[in-house]
């Protein structure tokens, strides 16, 4: 059984701080997606990473896919209150057509 | 706006009852997915349909069933409801339903079983 772990579970920071959240597994993935879910809404796709070692930037968000394609990280620079939400990683395993979601990291950014 | 519509937004019902949740996918998307989200289990995949046919099954209970109609909308039927079925139920759609196609989620149906 695949073990997918996101850490930390909860993070509360002040506006302007930097942070990193992690997504780890014992399995190798063909690709991985990051989603953000705001209260009362469904998850929204932020990025898809495919190649081991790949780094993608989305404004103040930097996503990295591990070299072995078993882990990923999301770094936010100068966090803003609008970054508040549940960050979910969703790897895709080879041969599967459906995503498995981690339990997420709940981020709260206070003004 | 993701383009995925779910109804109703909220549903309160009693144990033992049956409910139907409805989902209209984003225009052009052929695949529909159902997920259940609770605090302790996170976002759990239930079932996927592609162009009217069941494509994949996840942790869906036998008391639950779903279908996708010719117009591509989907319904999730939950029967013999238990207190533990209280959760947020999300529908998502994608174009192809395979590989790493992005999922577009609706805003969910919050089900409360009393």
GROMACS .gro file of C-alpha atoms in nm:
model
  225
    1UNK     CA    1   0.000   0.000   0.000
    2UNK     CA    2   0.134   0.341  -0.097
    3UNK     CA    3   0.212   0.568   0.196
    4UNK     CA    4   0.175   0.936   0.112
    5UNK     CA    5   0.266   1.188   0.377
    6UNK     CA    6   0.237   1.564   0.377
    7UNK     CA    7   0.409   1.776   0.636
    8UNK     CA    8   0.354   1.977   0.834
    9UNK     CA    9  -0.016   1.913   0.886
   10UNK     CA   10  -0.074   2.271   0.996
   11UNK     CA   11   0.130   2.589   0.962
   12UNK     CA   12   0.045   2.932   1.100
   13UNK     CA   13   0.275   3.220   1.001
   14UNK     CA   14   0.284   3.597   0.968
   15UNK     CA   15   0.261   3.782   0.641
   16UNK     CA   16   0.602   3.817   0.478
   17UNK     CA   17   0.751   3.494   0.612
   18UNK     CA   18   0.885   3.215   0.393
   19UNK     CA   19   0.775   2.855   0.426
   20UNK     CA   20   0.819   2.509   0.275
   21UNK     CA   21   0.574   2.219   0.279
   22UNK     CA   22   0.658   1.864   0.185
   23UNK     CA   23   0.503   1.564   0.015
   24UNK     CA   24   0.677   1.229   0.064
   25UNK     CA   25   0.614   0.872  -0.039
   26UNK     CA   26   0.782   0.534  -0.060
   27UNK     CA   27   0.658   0.491  -0.419
   28UNK     CA   28   0.788   0.630  -0.746
   29UNK     CA   29   0.545   0.846  -0.937
   30UNK     CA   30   0.512   0.927  -1.304
   31UNK     CA   31   0.400   1.282  -1.220
   32UNK     CA   32   0.268   1.488  -0.933
   33UNK     CA   33   0.021   1.773  -0.902
   34UNK     CA   34  -0.021   2.037  -0.634
   35UNK     CA   35  -0.363   2.182  -0.556
   36UNK     CA   36  -0.480   2.458  -0.322
   37UNK     CA   37  -0.820   2.442  -0.158
   38UNK     CA   38  -0.971   2.753  -0.002
   39UNK     CA   39  -1.249   2.730   0.258
   40UNK     CA   40  -1.586   2.647   0.104
   41UNK     CA   41  -1.440   2.566  -0.236
   42UNK     CA   42  -1.299   2.273  -0.427
   43UNK     CA   43  -0.926   2.220  -0.487
   44UNK     CA   44  -0.767   2.419  -0.768
   45UNK     CA   45  -0.466   2.296  -0.963
   46UNK     CA   46  -0.147   2.497  -0.909
   47UNK     CA   47   0.111   2.295  -1.102
   48UNK     CA   48   0.204   1.959  -1.252
   49UNK     CA   49   0.561   1.829  -1.229
   50UNK     CA   50   0.673   1.538  -1.441
   51UNK     CA   51   1.052   1.508  -1.457
   52UNK     CA   52   1.271   1.407  -1.162
   53UNK     CA   53   1.454   1.715  -1.032
   54UNK     CA   54   1.213   1.949  -1.208
   55UNK     CA   55   1.162   2.295  -1.058
   56UNK     CA   56   0.865   2.510  -1.153
   57UNK     CA   57   0.791   2.864  -1.039
   58UNK     CA   58   0.452   3.028  -1.014
   59UNK     CA   59   0.507   3.385  -0.894
   60UNK     CA   60   0.612   3.345  -0.527
   61UNK     CA   61   0.557   2.968  -0.527
   62UNK     CA   62   0.841   2.728  -0.616
   63UNK     CA   63   0.766   2.361  -0.672
   64UNK     CA   64   1.029   2.089  -0.685
   65UNK     CA   65   0.996   1.724  -0.783
   66UNK     CA   66   1.255   1.498  -0.619
   67UNK     CA   67   1.524   1.337  -0.832
   68UNK     CA   68   1.386   0.991  -0.757
   69UNK     CA   69   1.026   1.111  -0.818
   70UNK     CA   70   0.919   0.998  -0.470
   71UNK     CA   71   0.884   1.339  -0.309
   72UNK     CA   72   0.805   1.701  -0.378
   73UNK     CA   73   0.821   2.034  -0.202
   74UNK     CA   74   0.643   2.365  -0.227
   75UNK     CA   75   0.821   2.680  -0.114
   76UNK     CA   76   0.637   3.009  -0.070
   77UNK     CA   77   0.833   3.331  -0.050
   78UNK     CA   78   0.694   3.631   0.138
   79UNK     CA   79   0.362   3.466   0.218
   80UNK     CA   80   0.046   3.674   0.195
   81UNK     CA   81  -0.298   3.626   0.356
   82UNK     CA   82  -0.429   3.525   0.014
   83UNK     CA   83  -0.203   3.218   0.030
   84UNK     CA   84  -0.415   3.080   0.314
   85UNK     CA   85  -0.562   2.742   0.229
   86UNK     CA   86  -0.515   2.366   0.226
   87UNK     CA   87  -0.226   2.258   0.004
   88UNK     CA   88  -0.272   1.910  -0.139
   89UNK     CA   89  -0.024   1.700  -0.329
   90UNK     CA   90  -0.159   1.442  -0.570
   91UNK     CA   91   0.081   1.194  -0.727
   92UNK     CA   92  -0.006   0.983  -1.027
   93UNK     CA   93   0.124   0.627  -1.025
   94UNK     CA   94   0.221   0.447  -1.341
   95UNK     CA   95  -0.065   0.251  -1.488
   96UNK     CA   96  -0.328   0.439  -1.290
   97UNK     CA   97  -0.568   0.695  -1.428
   98UNK     CA   98  -0.666   0.847  -1.095
   99UNK     CA   99  -0.492   1.073  -0.849
  100UNK     CA  100  -0.432   0.990  -0.484
  101UNK     CA  101  -0.442   1.295  -0.262
  102UNK     CA  102  -0.241   1.352   0.052
  103UNK     CA  103  -0.420   1.482   0.360
  104UNK     CA  104  -0.269   1.823   0.295
  105UNK     CA  105  -0.100   2.106   0.478
  106UNK     CA  106  -0.334   2.369   0.619
  107UNK     CA  107  -0.161   2.709   0.587
  108UNK     CA  108  -0.282   3.016   0.772
  109UNK     CA  109  -0.114   3.346   0.691
  110UNK     CA  110  -0.201   3.628   0.926
  111UNK     CA  111  -0.170   3.999   0.835
  112UNK     CA  112  -1.515   2.937  -1.151
  113UNK     CA  113  -1.409   2.583  -1.246
  114UNK     CA  114  -1.711   2.524  -1.469
  115UNK     CA  115  -1.812   2.219  -1.264
  116UNK     CA  116  -2.153   2.249  -1.099
  117UNK     CA  117  -2.262   2.045  -0.800
  118UNK     CA  118  -2.605   2.040  -0.641
  119UNK     CA  119  -2.721   2.066  -0.375
  120UNK     CA  120  -2.465   2.268  -0.177
  121UNK     CA  121  -2.588   2.137   0.155
  122UNK     CA  122  -2.788   1.832   0.248
  123UNK     CA  123  -2.910   1.732   0.592
  124UNK     CA  124  -3.075   1.395   0.631
  125UNK     CA  125  -3.132   1.117   0.882
  126UNK     CA  126  -2.962   0.783   0.923
  127UNK     CA  127  -3.102   0.512   0.702
  128UNK     CA  128  -3.210   0.754   0.429
  129UNK     CA  129  -3.099   0.774   0.066
  130UNK     CA  130  -2.974   1.085  -0.116
  131UNK     CA  131  -2.860   1.173  -0.466
  132UNK     CA  132  -2.584   1.420  -0.541
  133UNK     CA  133  -2.562   1.572  -0.885
  134UNK     CA  134  -2.268   1.695  -1.091
  135UNK     CA  135  -2.244   1.872  -1.426
  136UNK     CA  136  -1.889   1.856  -1.563
  137UNK     CA  137  -1.701   2.137  -1.732
  138UNK     CA  138  -1.803   2.180  -2.095
  139UNK     CA  139  -1.596   1.945  -2.312
  140UNK     CA  140  -1.479   1.722  -2.028
  141UNK     CA  141  -1.561   1.356  -2.074
  142UNK     CA  142  -1.446   1.219  -1.741
  143UNK     CA  143  -1.610   1.265  -1.403
  144UNK     CA  144  -1.464   1.173  -1.065
  145UNK     CA  145  -1.625   1.158  -0.722
  146UNK     CA  146  -1.426   1.224  -0.404
  147UNK     CA  147  -1.521   1.222  -0.037
  148UNK     CA  148  -1.345   1.463   0.199
  149UNK     CA  149  -1.347   1.431   0.576
  150UNK     CA  150  -1.117   1.572   0.842
  151UNK     CA  151  -0.967   1.240   0.941
  152UNK     CA  152  -0.941   1.071   0.598
  153UNK     CA  153  -0.866   1.364   0.372
  154UNK     CA  154  -0.974   1.357   0.007
  155UNK     CA  155  -1.061   0.999  -0.083
  156UNK     CA  156  -1.126   0.884  -0.440
  157UNK     CA  157  -1.457   0.704  -0.482
  158UNK     CA  158  -1.520   0.637  -0.850
  159UNK     CA  159  -1.446   0.761  -1.202
  160UNK     CA  160  -1.653   0.758  -1.521
  161UNK     CA  161  -1.537   0.828  -1.871
  162UNK     CA  162  -1.789   0.901  -2.145
  163UNK     CA  163  -2.061   0.707  -1.966
  164UNK     CA  164  -1.854   0.404  -1.868
  165UNK     CA  165  -1.706   0.323  -1.529
  166UNK     CA  166  -1.327   0.368  -1.557
  167UNK     CA  167  -1.191   0.320  -1.204
  168UNK     CA  168  -1.312   0.241  -0.857
  169UNK     CA  169  -1.162   0.355  -0.531
  170UNK     CA  170  -1.280   0.331  -0.174
  171UNK     CA  171  -1.649   0.334  -0.258
  172UNK     CA  172  -1.884   0.151  -0.024
  173UNK     CA  173  -2.138  -0.098  -0.158
  174UNK     CA  174  -2.412   0.132  -0.024
  175UNK     CA  175  -2.292   0.397  -0.269
  176UNK     CA  176  -2.339   0.391  -0.644
  177UNK     CA  177  -2.289   0.632  -0.931
  178UNK     CA  178  -2.358   0.672  -1.298
  179UNK     CA  179  -2.277   0.904  -1.583
  180UNK     CA  180  -2.554   0.987  -1.825
  181UNK     CA  181  -2.540   1.043  -2.204
  182UNK     CA  182  -2.528   1.420  -2.152
  183UNK     CA  183  -2.220   1.352  -1.931
  184UNK     CA  184  -2.369   1.471  -1.606
  185UNK     CA  185  -2.321   1.233  -1.316
  186UNK     CA  186  -2.508   1.134  -1.004
  187UNK     CA  187  -2.378   0.979  -0.684
  188UNK     CA  188  -2.635   0.782  -0.486
  189UNK     CA  189  -2.577   0.721  -0.117
  190UNK     CA  190  -2.813   0.482   0.060
  191UNK     CA  191  -2.867   0.344   0.411
  192UNK     CA  192  -2.686   0.649   0.536
  193UNK     CA  193  -2.481   0.632   0.853
  194UNK     CA  194  -2.346   0.908   1.076
  195UNK     CA  195  -1.997   0.837   0.941
  196UNK     CA  196  -2.107   0.927   0.589
  197UNK     CA  197  -2.121   1.293   0.689
  198UNK     CA  198  -1.857   1.461   0.475
  199UNK     CA  199  -1.794   1.689   0.182
  200UNK     CA  200  -1.849   1.518  -0.151
  201UNK     CA  201  -1.665   1.663  -0.448
  202UNK     CA  202  -1.710   1.603  -0.815
  203UNK     CA  203  -1.425   1.675  -1.054
  204UNK     CA  204  -1.398   1.654  -1.430
  205UNK     CA  205  -1.116   1.629  -1.680
  206UNK     CA  206  -1.083   1.620  -2.054
  207UNK     CA  207  -0.934   1.276  -2.106
  208UNK     CA  208  -0.959   1.095  -1.775
  209UNK     CA  209  -0.612   0.952  -1.792
  210UNK     CA  210  -0.247   1.037  -1.730
  211UNK     CA  211  -0.198   1.375  -1.562
  212UNK     CA  212  -0.495   1.564  -1.702
  213UNK     CA  213  -0.579   1.845  -1.460
  214UNK     CA  214  -0.886   1.790  -1.246
  215UNK     CA  215  -1.143   2.068  -1.224
  216UNK     CA  216  -1.339   2.047  -0.901
  217UNK     CA  217  -1.684   2.170  -0.813
  218UNK     CA  218  -1.747   2.339  -0.481
  219UNK     CA  219  -1.882   2.025  -0.324
  220UNK     CA  220  -2.194   1.905  -0.146
  221UNK     CA  221  -2.179   1.909   0.231
  222UNK     CA  222  -2.373   1.610   0.361
  223UNK     CA  223  -2.477   1.595   0.724
  224UNK     CA  224  -2.634   1.274   0.852
  225UNK     CA  225  -2.813   1.311   1.186
   0.00000   0.00000   0.00000
